[in-house]
Amino acid sequence: MNGEKKSVESLGRGRWLLRWPARLLLPVLMLLFALAVSLLGHRLRVSELDASVLQTEQQRLRERLALEQGRLTQATGQGDMGQARRLVAGLALHEGLMQAWLLEEDGRIAAALSRAEIGRRLSTVLIALPPAERDALMALQQGGASELRLRTTHGPGQARLLLGAVGVEPARLLLVRVDISHALAVRQAQARSDLLQQLLLTLLSVSLFGLLLHLLWFRRADQLRHTAVQLGRGDLSARAGLRGADELALIGQAVDLMASDLQQRQTELQQLADRISHSPVVVMTWRNAEGWPARYVSDSIALWGYRRQDLLSGRIRYADLMHPEDLTRIAGEVARHLAQGPDEYRQEYRIRHGDGRWMWVEDRTWLARDAVGQVVDIHGVLLDVSELHAARAELAIQVRRLHEAEAHARLGSWTYDVGNGRGWWSAQMYALFNADPSAGVPSFEDFVARVHEADRPAVRMMLQSFAQGVTPERNVEFFRRHPDLGPTRWFSVTIYPELGAEGRIQRFVGTTLDVTETRQAEATLRRINIELEHRVEARTRELTELNQSLESFVYTVSHDLKAPLRGIEGYGRLLLEEHAQQLGAEGRLFAERIQEGTLRMSQLIDDLLAYARMERRAISVQDVELASVLGQVIEDARTDLERGGVVLELEVPDAPLGVRVDREGLMLALRNLLANAIKFSAASQPPRVHIAVRRLGPEASDAIELRLSDNGVGFDMAYHDRIFEIFQRLHRMEDYPGTGIGLALVRKAMQRMGGTVRAESRPGEGATFVLTLPAAVFRPQEPGAA
């Protein structure tokens, strides 16, 4: 109480200030405040200037004494006292330096600014100085040592003195006396000049500020008052419109912002009412009376097929729209909330649409009570959730189907949350392990107890990984159920870790599948595979025996068939040579035909044997240089090329090209192709054979392509596959002799080496045979290498 009384008294004493117009009072107070601040700042600045000048002069003196110390030490060390006196005399050029003495060890002056002082003792020279200054100089003299020492003192009047001493080797001392009063006076005069300028500027500033206050502040304050009066009368469009960053402008902007906010809220309320009227949400207010008569209904009730006036007038009662099966439940819940609360609750029930169908409605309700706690109004926000109910029903169907699918597949699903250590099992999981769903998910130990003894270590390790939040070593685990739970069943557990926001495992999700039938099938399959392996071994032995029999047959064919042919050929030759005259022309013709037939039969047998050998001979695949093989084939056919006048063109890269082939098989294929080219281009003028070799890609492991072309008769591509079949011919024997086995040998050789052969041709335009061979990295052998 006493504190409040003192506050009132102090406020009453200060009321005299309110009697003055603010346009005068504020500039005067600001002027007084600015003057006080300027004077205080001047005093502080003078103190700072004194310290600054003293520090500067001390630094200058330190640098000069350090310089002279070295020079004097050098001069006295050389015994040149004349140079030492000149150096001391030169100190007179130092600004403010009044006296300088170079003292001997016994106190006599060896050099000084005044020649009259040389040779005298320092104590006699200092008698004329004030006691404080004399004592300071004597103290510096007695300090000894060679380090530089400074001391500050006051001289006569207001003089500020700076005393310094520094040792000069070997036992001398340089003593100086410097007056820094002039430097201080210059800086203080500058400070007073600055203070005067600041006072004049302050006076001018306060005058301008008073003028600005007079022109702007009070006029804007009156404008702000006028705006507040308009807002108070309900005109929310009124604005002060003040600009700037001063307090009055900020207040005006705050008032404008408040007015804008009120106007915006009024607009938003109107827009909200419009949106509710056009949204699927129906807003209603009922009076707490019999039948719940409507007090307010939004226009969106038209979506339900009703007019708001029908509900507001009471022609339609809202309770009559409820489904009879829901009305009793809803009425009981509303009565309980009216009597006991809570005042906010949620309900779902069915309402009859205007077209007669039933729709589900979600009703979010809150109660408005009067001062004595009686419910006055019931407010509700209602939303048609028929589609949500349909989705829930569909979801329930899908869940049921999932459970049925898991049961048919004997597949259970589960999750384990690492954070809280809780798990979840699907219904099928409980069925697989004969567990009671009402008991919840078994603990780790209970689950391990349901596993076969032999599989428990692996399962326990998997569960420990779950508990530690780390992924198990295997994401699929197989184990058996304990025999006490029924017949032995095998399960496959598949584990999927799920990561959280920080990259750590948040939970494990997995499935457990009954794979007993699969395990049994695998055992059956292993048994079948063993039986099959035995059969393969037996079949291999049979094939080996058949192959040996075939080799014996081939040898027999080679020996027994060719022996009679040799006899026929020999007797035919003797017949032509010794009995040609008795045979006559026709007889000789017949004998010649017999000779040709035996020769062709012998060649046919040789080709068949070559084909059979190619079919069963062991392939020796190795890396060979293609150019050397091609050169050997061309050299073997050199006689046939020259006899037919064939022009041979080669297009082979300079760099060695290695192919991984069976050398004998490749040479057999090239010989047959070159012989065919010579034979079928014999009628051309001149016969021409072109051989080109290239790599199909940039890598060393790419395939090698060899193209052998001629300018012979060619063939129709419709017979492309036929020409590679055994005994297939496209030309008459009389025109182009041969057995029809050569190209079949070429294809068989290429197949066994892992290569391919194809042909390109047109009738009368020659033919091109393309061999594709596996490439190899070929490194030519260096001369002299083993």
CSV table of C-alpha atoms in Angstrom, one decimal, residues 185-574:
chain,number,residue,atom,x,y,z
A,185,ALA,CA,48.6,20.6,-25.9
A,186,VAL,CA,48.2,20.1,-29.6
A,187,ARG,CA,46.0,17.1,-29.2
A,188,GLN,CA,43.9,18.8,-26.4
A,189,ALA,CA,43.4,21.8,-28.6
A,190,GLN,CA,42.1,19.6,-31.4
A,191,ALA,CA,39.7,17.9,-28.9
A,192,ARG,CA,38.3,21.3,-27.8
A,193,SER,CA,37.8,22.3,-31.4
A,194,ASP,CA,36.0,19.0,-32.1
A,195,LEU,CA,33.8,19.6,-29.0
A,196,LEU,CA,32.8,23.1,-30.2
A,197,GLN,CA,31.9,21.7,-33.6
A,198,GLN,CA,29.9,18.9,-32.0
A,199,LEU,CA,28.0,21.4,-29.8
A,200,LEU,CA,27.1,23.5,-32.8
A,201,LEU,CA,26.1,20.4,-34.8
A,202,THR,CA,24.0,19.2,-31.8
A,203,LEU,CA,22.2,22.6,-31.6
A,204,LEU,CA,21.5,22.6,-35.3
A,205,SER,CA,20.3,19.0,-35.2
A,206,VAL,CA,17.9,19.6,-32.3
A,207,SER,CA,16.5,22.6,-34.1
A,208,LEU,CA,15.9,20.6,-37.2
A,209,PHE,CA,14.4,17.8,-35.1
A,210,GLY,CA,12.0,20.2,-33.5
A,211,LEU,CA,11.0,21.5,-36.8
A,212,LEU,CA,10.4,18.0,-38.1
A,213,LEU,CA,8.4,17.2,-35.0
A,214,HIS,CA,6.3,20.2,-35.5
A,215,LEU,CA,5.7,19.5,-39.2
A,216,LEU,CA,5.2,15.7,-39.1
A,217,TRP,CA,4.7,14.1,-35.7
A,218,PHE,CA,1.6,16.0,-34.5
A,219,ARG,CA,-0.1,16.1,-37.8
A,220,ARG,CA,0.3,12.3,-38.2
A,221,ALA,CA,-0.8,11.8,-34.6
A,222,ASP,CA,-4.0,13.6,-35.4
A,223,GLN,CA,-4.4,11.4,-38.5
A,224,LEU,CA,-4.0,8.3,-36.4
A,225,ARG,CA,-6.6,9.5,-33.8
A,226,HIS,CA,-9.0,10.2,-36.6
A,227,THR,CA,-8.5,6.6,-38.0
A,228,ALA,CA,-9.1,5.1,-34.6
A,229,VAL,CA,-12.4,7.0,-34.2
A,230,GLN,CA,-13.5,5.6,-37.6
A,231,LEU,CA,-12.6,2.0,-36.7
A,232,GLY,CA,-14.4,2.5,-33.4
A,233,ARG,CA,-17.5,3.4,-35.3
A,234,GLY,CA,-17.3,0.1,-37.3
A,235,ASP,CA,-15.7,1.3,-40.5
A,236,LEU,CA,-13.1,-1.5,-41.1
A,237,SER,CA,-12.0,0.0,-44.4
A,238,ALA,CA,-10.4,3.1,-42.6
A,239,ARG,CA,-6.6,3.2,-42.7
A,240,ALA,CA,-4.1,5.6,-41.1
A,241,GLY,CA,-1.8,5.2,-44.1
A,242,LEU,CA,1.3,6.3,-42.1
A,243,ARG,CA,4.7,5.5,-43.7
A,244,GLY,CA,8.1,5.3,-42.1
A,245,ALA,CA,9.9,3.4,-39.3
A,246,ASP,CA,9.3,5.7,-36.3
A,247,GLU,CA,7.1,4.7,-33.4
A,248,LEU,CA,4.1,6.7,-34.6
A,249,ALA,CA,4.3,5.1,-38.0
A,250,LEU,CA,4.7,1.7,-36.4
A,251,ILE,CA,1.6,2.3,-34.3
A,252,GLY,CA,-0.2,3.5,-37.4
A,253,GLN,CA,0.9,0.4,-39.3
A,254,ALA,CA,-0.1,-1.8,-36.4
A,255,VAL,CA,-3.6,-0.1,-36.4
A,256,ASP,CA,-3.8,-0.6,-40.2
A,257,LEU,CA,-2.7,-4.3,-39.8
A,258,MET,CA,-5.3,-4.8,-37.1
A,259,ALA,CA,-8.0,-3.3,-39.4
A,260,SER,CA,-6.8,-5.4,-42.3
A,261,ASP,CA,-6.8,-8.5,-40.2
A,262,LEU,CA,-10.3,-7.8,-38.9
A,263,GLN,CA,-11.5,-7.1,-42.4
A,264,GLN,CA,-9.8,-10.3,-43.7
A,265,ARG,CA,-11.3,-12.3,-40.9
A,266,GLN,CA,-14.7,-10.9,-41.8
A,267,THR,CA,-14.1,-11.9,-45.4
A,268,GLU,CA,-12.9,-15.3,-44.5
A,269,LEU,CA,-15.9,-15.9,-42.3
A,270,GLN,CA,-18.1,-15.0,-45.2
A,271,GLN,CA,-16.1,-17.2,-47.6
A,272,LEU,CA,-16.2,-20.0,-45.0
A,273,ALA,CA,-19.9,-19.8,-44.9
A,274,ASP,CA,-20.0,-19.9,-48.7
A,275,ARG,CA,-17.6,-22.8,-48.9
A,276,ILE,CA,-19.6,-24.8,-46.3
A,277,SER,CA,-22.7,-24.1,-48.4
A,278,HIS,CA,-21.0,-25.5,-51.5
A,279,SER,CA,-19.0,-28.3,-49.8
A,280,PRO,CA,-20.0,-31.9,-49.2
A,281,VAL,CA,-20.0,-31.1,-45.5
A,282,VAL,CA,-23.4,-30.3,-44.0
A,283,VAL,CA,-23.4,-28.0,-40.9
A,284,MET,CA,-26.4,-28.0,-38.6
A,285,THR,CA,-27.4,-26.6,-35.2
A,286,TRP,CA,-30.3,-28.2,-33.3
A,287,ARG,CA,-32.2,-26.9,-30.3
A,288,ASN,CA,-32.2,-29.1,-27.3
A,289,ALA,CA,-35.9,-29.9,-27.6
A,290,GLU,CA,-38.1,-32.8,-28.5
A,291,GLY,CA,-37.4,-34.0,-32.1
A,292,TRP,CA,-34.2,-31.9,-32.2
A,293,PRO,CA,-35.7,-29.0,-34.3
A,294,ALA,CA,-33.1,-27.3,-36.6
A,295,ARG,CA,-31.9,-23.8,-35.8
A,296,TYR,CA,-29.3,-23.6,-38.6
A,297,VAL,CA,-28.8,-25.7,-41.8
A,298,SER,CA,-26.1,-25.0,-44.4
A,299,ASP,CA,-27.0,-24.8,-48.1
A,300,SER,CA,-25.0,-28.0,-48.7
A,301,ILE,CA,-28.0,-30.0,-47.4
A,302,ALA,CA,-29.1,-29.9,-51.1
A,303,LEU,CA,-26.5,-32.6,-51.7
A,304,TRP,CA,-28.7,-34.9,-49.7
A,305,GLY,CA,-31.8,-34.1,-51.7
A,306,TYR,CA,-33.4,-31.7,-49.2
A,307,ARG,CA,-34.1,-28.0,-48.9
A,308,ARG,CA,-32.8,-26.2,-45.8
A,309,GLN,CA,-36.2,-24.4,-45.4
A,310,ASP,CA,-37.9,-27.7,-45.0
A,311,LEU,CA,-35.7,-28.5,-42.0
A,312,LEU,CA,-35.7,-25.0,-40.5
A,313,SER,CA,-39.6,-24.8,-40.7
A,314,GLY,CA,-40.0,-28.2,-39.1
A,315,ARG,CA,-41.8,-29.7,-42.1
A,316,ILE,CA,-39.1,-32.3,-42.0
A,317,ARG,CA,-37.7,-33.5,-38.7
A,318,TYR,CA,-34.1,-34.6,-38.7
A,319,ALA,CA,-34.9,-37.6,-36.4
A,320,ASP,CA,-37.4,-38.9,-39.0
A,321,LEU,CA,-34.5,-39.1,-41.6
A,322,MET,CA,-32.5,-41.6,-39.5
A,323,HIS,CA,-32.6,-45.3,-40.1
A,324,PRO,CA,-34.9,-47.0,-37.6
A,325,GLU,CA,-32.2,-49.5,-36.6
A,326,ASP,CA,-29.8,-46.6,-35.7
A,327,LEU,CA,-32.3,-44.1,-34.2
A,328,THR,CA,-32.6,-45.9,-30.8
A,329,ARG,CA,-28.8,-46.1,-30.4
A,330,ILE,CA,-28.2,-42.5,-31.4
A,331,ALA,CA,-30.9,-41.2,-29.1
A,332,GLY,CA,-29.5,-43.1,-26.2
A,333,GLU,CA,-25.9,-41.8,-26.9
A,334,VAL,CA,-27.2,-38.2,-27.2
A,335,ALA,CA,-29.1,-38.4,-23.9
A,336,ARG,CA,-26.0,-39.7,-22.2
A,337,HIS,CA,-23.8,-36.9,-23.5
A,338,LEU,CA,-26.4,-34.3,-22.6
A,339,ALA,CA,-26.5,-35.6,-19.0
A,340,GLN,CA,-22.9,-36.6,-18.4
A,341,GLY,CA,-20.7,-35.3,-21.2
A,342,PRO,CA,-18.3,-35.2,-22.8
A,343,ASP,CA,-19.5,-32.3,-24.9
A,344,GLU,CA,-17.6,-33.3,-28.0
A,345,TYR,CA,-18.2,-36.7,-29.6
A,346,ARG,CA,-18.5,-38.6,-32.9
A,347,GLN,CA,-21.2,-40.8,-34.3
A,348,GLU,CA,-21.9,-42.8,-37.4
A,349,TYR,CA,-25.4,-43.7,-38.6
A,350,ARG,CA,-27.5,-44.0,-41.7
A,351,ILE,CA,-29.7,-41.2,-43.2
A,352,ARG,CA,-32.3,-41.6,-45.9
A,353,HIS,CA,-31.3,-39.6,-49.0
A,354,GLY,CA,-33.9,-37.5,-50.8
A,355,ASP,CA,-34.0,-40.2,-53.6
A,356,GLY,CA,-34.8,-42.9,-51.1
A,357,ARG,CA,-31.4,-44.7,-50.7
A,358,TRP,CA,-29.6,-45.0,-47.4
A,359,MET,CA,-26.2,-43.3,-46.9
A,360,TRP,CA,-23.8,-43.5,-44.0
A,361,VAL,CA,-23.0,-40.2,-42.2
A,362,GLU,CA,-20.2,-39.2,-39.9
A,363,ASP,CA,-21.5,-36.7,-37.3
A,364,ARG,CA,-18.9,-34.7,-35.3
A,365,THR,CA,-21.0,-33.0,-32.6
A,366,TRP,CA,-20.3,-30.5,-29.8
A,367,LEU,CA,-22.7,-29.1,-27.2
A,368,ALA,CA,-23.2,-25.5,-26.2
A,369,ARG,CA,-24.2,-25.0,-22.5
A,370,ASP,CA,-25.5,-21.9,-20.7
A,371,ALA,CA,-24.2,-20.5,-17.4
A,372,VAL,CA,-25.9,-23.2,-15.3
A,373,GLY,CA,-24.7,-26.1,-17.5
A,374,GLN,CA,-27.8,-26.7,-19.4
A,375,VAL,CA,-27.4,-27.6,-23.1
A,376,VAL,CA,-28.8,-24.9,-25.3
A,377,ASP,CA,-27.7,-25.9,-28.7
A,378,ILE,CA,-26.3,-29.0,-30.4
A,379,HIS,CA,-23.8,-28.2,-33.2
A,380,GLY,CA,-22.9,-30.8,-35.8
A,381,VAL,CA,-20.6,-31.2,-38.8
A,382,LEU,CA,-21.9,-34.0,-41.0
A,383,LEU,CA,-20.1,-35.8,-43.9
A,384,ASP,CA,-21.3,-38.5,-46.2
A,385,VAL,CA,-19.0,-41.5,-45.6
A,386,SER,CA,-20.9,-44.1,-47.7
A,387,GLU,CA,-17.9,-44.7,-49.9
A,388,LEU,CA,-15.6,-45.1,-46.9
A,389,HIS,CA,-18.0,-47.7,-45.5
A,390,ALA,CA,-18.0,-49.5,-48.8
A,391,ALA,CA,-14.2,-49.4,-48.8
A,392,ARG,CA,-14.1,-50.8,-45.3
A,393,ALA,CA,-16.4,-53.6,-46.4
A,394,GLU,CA,-14.2,-54.3,-49.4
A,395,LEU,CA,-11.1,-54.2,-47.1
A,396,ALA,CA,-12.7,-56.8,-44.8
A,397,ILE,CA,-13.3,-59.0,-47.8
A,398,GLN,CA,-9.7,-58.6,-49.0
A,399,VAL,CA,-8.4,-59.4,-45.5
A,400,ARG,CA,-10.6,-62.5,-45.4
A,401,ARG,CA,-9.3,-63.6,-48.8
A,402,LEU,CA,-5.8,-63.0,-47.7
A,403,HIS,CA,-6.3,-65.2,-44.6
A,404,GLU,CA,-7.8,-67.9,-46.9
A,405,ALA,CA,-4.9,-67.6,-49.3
A,406,GLU,CA,-2.4,-68.0,-46.5
A,407,ALA,CA,-4.3,-71.0,-45.2
A,408,HIS,CA,-4.4,-72.6,-48.7
A,409,ALA,CA,-0.7,-71.8,-49.3
A,410,ARG,CA,0.3,-72.7,-45.8
A,411,LEU,CA,2.1,-69.3,-45.7
A,412,GLY,CA,2.2,-67.2,-42.6
A,413,SER,CA,3.4,-63.5,-42.3
A,414,TRP,CA,4.9,-61.8,-39.3
A,415,THR,CA,6.6,-58.5,-38.2
A,416,TYR,CA,9.0,-57.7,-35.4
A,417,ASP,CA,9.5,-54.1,-34.2
A,418,VAL,CA,13.1,-53.5,-33.0
A,419,GLY,CA,12.3,-50.4,-31.0
A,420,ASN,CA,9.7,-51.8,-28.6
A,421,GLY,CA,10.6,-55.5,-29.0
A,422,ARG,CA,7.0,-56.5,-30.1
A,423,GLY,CA,5.9,-58.8,-32.8
A,424,TRP,CA,2.8,-59.6,-34.8
A,425,TRP,CA,1.6,-62.9,-36.3
A,426,SER,CA,-1.0,-63.6,-38.9
A,427,ALA,CA,-3.6,-66.2,-38.2
A,428,GLN,CA,-1.8,-68.8,-40.3
A,429,MET,CA,1.4,-68.4,-38.2
A,430,TYR,CA,-0.5,-69.6,-35.2
A,431,ALA,CA,-1.9,-72.5,-37.3
A,432,LEU,CA,1.6,-73.5,-38.5
A,433,PHE,CA,3.0,-73.8,-35.0
A,434,ASN,CA,-0.2,-75.0,-33.2
A,435,ALA,CA,-0.2,-71.8,-31.1
A,436,ASP,CA,-3.1,-70.2,-29.3
A,437,PRO,CA,-3.9,-66.7,-30.9
A,438,SER,CA,-5.5,-65.6,-27.6
A,439,ALA,CA,-2.1,-65.9,-25.9
A,440,GLY,CA,-0.5,-63.5,-28.3
A,441,VAL,CA,2.8,-63.8,-30.1
A,442,PRO,CA,5.1,-66.3,-28.3
A,443,SER,CA,8.3,-65.0,-26.7
A,444,PHE,CA,11.6,-65.9,-28.3
A,445,GLU,CA,12.2,-68.8,-25.9
A,446,ASP,CA,8.6,-70.1,-26.4
A,447,PHE,CA,9.1,-70.0,-30.1
A,448,VAL,CA,12.5,-71.8,-29.9
A,449,ALA,CA,10.8,-74.5,-27.9
A,450,ARG,CA,8.5,-75.2,-30.8
A,451,VAL,CA,11.5,-75.8,-33.1
A,452,HIS,CA,13.2,-79.2,-33.7
A,453,GLU,CA,16.2,-79.7,-31.4
A,454,ALA,CA,18.6,-80.0,-34.3
A,455,ASP,CA,17.5,-76.6,-35.7
A,456,ARG,CA,17.3,-74.6,-32.5
A,457,PRO,CA,20.9,-73.1,-32.6
A,458,ALA,CA,20.3,-71.5,-36.0
A,459,VAL,CA,16.8,-70.2,-35.0
A,460,ARG,CA,18.1,-68.8,-31.7
A,461,MET,CA,20.9,-67.0,-33.6
A,462,MET,CA,18.3,-65.5,-36.0
A,463,LEU,CA,16.1,-64.3,-33.1
A,464,GLN,CA,19.1,-62.8,-31.4
A,465,SER,CA,19.9,-60.8,-34.5
A,466,PHE,CA,16.3,-59.5,-34.4
A,467,ALA,CA,16.7,-58.4,-30.8
A,468,GLN,CA,20.0,-56.6,-31.6
A,469,GLY,CA,18.5,-54.8,-34.7
A,470,VAL,CA,21.0,-56.4,-37.1
A,471,THR,CA,20.3,-58.3,-40.3
A,472,PRO,CA,20.8,-62.1,-39.9
A,473,GLU,CA,23.6,-63.8,-41.8
A,474,ARG,CA,21.0,-65.4,-44.1
A,475,ASN,CA,17.7,-63.8,-45.3
A,476,VAL,CA,16.2,-67.3,-45.8
A,477,GLU,CA,16.3,-69.8,-43.0
A,478,PHE,CA,15.0,-73.5,-43.0
A,479,PHE,CA,14.0,-75.4,-39.9
A,480,ARG,CA,11.6,-78.1,-38.7
A,481,ARG,CA,8.8,-78.0,-36.3
A,482,HIS,CA,9.1,-79.9,-33.0
A,483,PRO,CA,7.7,-83.4,-33.3
A,484,ASP,CA,5.5,-82.9,-30.2
A,485,LEU,CA,3.4,-80.5,-32.3
A,486,GLY,CA,2.5,-83.1,-34.9
A,487,PRO,CA,4.1,-84.6,-38.0
A,488,THR,CA,7.5,-83.2,-38.9
A,489,ARG,CA,7.0,-80.1,-41.1
A,490,TRP,CA,9.7,-78.1,-42.8
A,491,PHE,CA,9.5,-74.3,-42.9
A,492,SER,CA,11.2,-71.6,-44.9
A,493,VAL,CA,11.5,-68.2,-43.2
A,494,THR,CA,12.2,-65.2,-45.5
A,495,ILE,CA,13.4,-62.0,-43.8
A,496,TYR,CA,13.1,-58.4,-45.0
A,497,PRO,CA,14.7,-55.6,-42.9
A,498,GLU,CA,13.0,-52.2,-43.1
A,499,LEU,CA,15.2,-49.0,-42.4
A,500,GLY,CA,14.1,-46.0,-40.5
A,501,ALA,CA,14.8,-42.3,-41.2
A,502,GLU,CA,18.4,-42.5,-39.7
A,503,GLY,CA,19.3,-45.6,-41.8
A,504,ARG,CA,18.9,-48.0,-38.9
A,505,ILE,CA,16.8,-51.1,-39.0
A,506,GLN,CA,13.4,-50.2,-37.7
A,507,ARG,CA,11.6,-53.5,-38.0
A,508,PHE,CA,11.8,-56.9,-39.6
A,509,VAL,CA,9.0,-58.2,-41.9
A,510,GLY,CA,8.9,-61.8,-43.1
A,511,THR,CA,7.0,-64.8,-44.2
A,512,THR,CA,7.0,-68.4,-43.0
A,513,LEU,CA,6.2,-71.0,-45.7
A,514,ASP,CA,5.5,-74.7,-45.2
A,515,VAL,CA,7.9,-76.3,-47.6
A,516,THR,CA,7.5,-79.9,-46.5
A,517,GLU,CA,6.2,-81.0,-49.9
A,518,THR,CA,9.0,-79.2,-51.6
A,519,ARG,CA,11.6,-80.9,-49.4
A,520,GLN,CA,10.0,-84.3,-50.1
A,521,ALA,CA,10.1,-83.5,-53.8
A,522,GLU,CA,13.7,-82.5,-53.6
A,523,ALA,CA,14.6,-85.8,-52.0
A,524,THR,CA,12.7,-87.6,-54.7
A,525,LEU,CA,14.5,-85.5,-57.3
A,526,ARG,CA,17.9,-86.4,-55.8
A,527,ARG,CA,17.0,-90.0,-56.0
A,528,ILE,CA,15.9,-89.7,-59.6
A,529,ASN,CA,19.1,-87.8,-60.4
A,530,ILE,CA,21.2,-90.6,-59.0
A,531,GLU,CA,19.3,-93.1,-61.0
A,532,LEU,CA,19.7,-90.9,-64.1
A,533,GLU,CA,23.4,-90.6,-63.5
A,534,HIS,CA,23.7,-94.4,-63.4
A,535,ARG,CA,21.7,-94.6,-66.7
A,536,VAL,CA,23.9,-91.9,-68.3
A,537,GLU,CA,27.0,-93.9,-67.3
A,538,ALA,CA,25.5,-97.0,-68.8
A,539,ARG,CA,24.5,-95.2,-71.9
A,540,THR,CA,28.0,-93.7,-72.2
A,541,ARG,CA,29.5,-97.1,-72.1
A,542,GLU,CA,27.1,-98.3,-74.8
A,543,LEU,CA,27.9,-95.3,-77.0
A,544,THR,CA,31.6,-95.9,-76.5
A,545,GLU,CA,31.1,-99.5,-77.6
A,546,LEU,CA,29.0,-98.4,-80.5
A,547,ASN,CA,31.7,-95.8,-81.5
A,548,GLN,CA,34.3,-98.5,-81.4
A,549,SER,CA,32.1,-100.7,-83.6
A,550,LEU,CA,31.6,-97.8,-85.9
A,551,GLU,CA,35.4,-97.3,-86.2
A,552,SER,CA,35.7,-101.0,-87.0
A,553,PHE,CA,32.9,-100.6,-89.6
A,554,VAL,CA,34.6,-97.6,-91.1
A,555,TYR,CA,37.9,-99.5,-91.3
A,556,THR,CA,36.1,-102.4,-92.9
A,557,VAL,CA,34.4,-100.1,-95.5
A,558,SER,CA,37.7,-98.5,-96.2
A,559,HIS,CA,39.5,-101.8,-96.7
A,560,ASP,CA,36.8,-104.2,-98.0
A,561,LEU,CA,34.9,-101.8,-100.4
A,562,LYS,CA,38.0,-100.2,-101.9
A,563,ALA,CA,39.7,-103.6,-102.6
A,564,PRO,CA,37.1,-104.7,-105.2
A,565,LEU,CA,37.2,-101.1,-106.7
A,566,ARG,CA,40.9,-101.3,-107.1
A,567,GLY,CA,40.5,-104.7,-108.9
A,568,ILE,CA,37.8,-103.3,-111.2
A,569,GLU,CA,39.9,-100.2,-111.9
A,570,GLY,CA,43.0,-102.4,-112.6
A,571,TYR,CA,41.2,-104.8,-114.9
A,572,GLY,CA,39.5,-102.0,-116.7
A,573,ARG,CA,42.8,-100.2,-117.3
A,574,LEU,CA,44.3,-103.5,-118.6
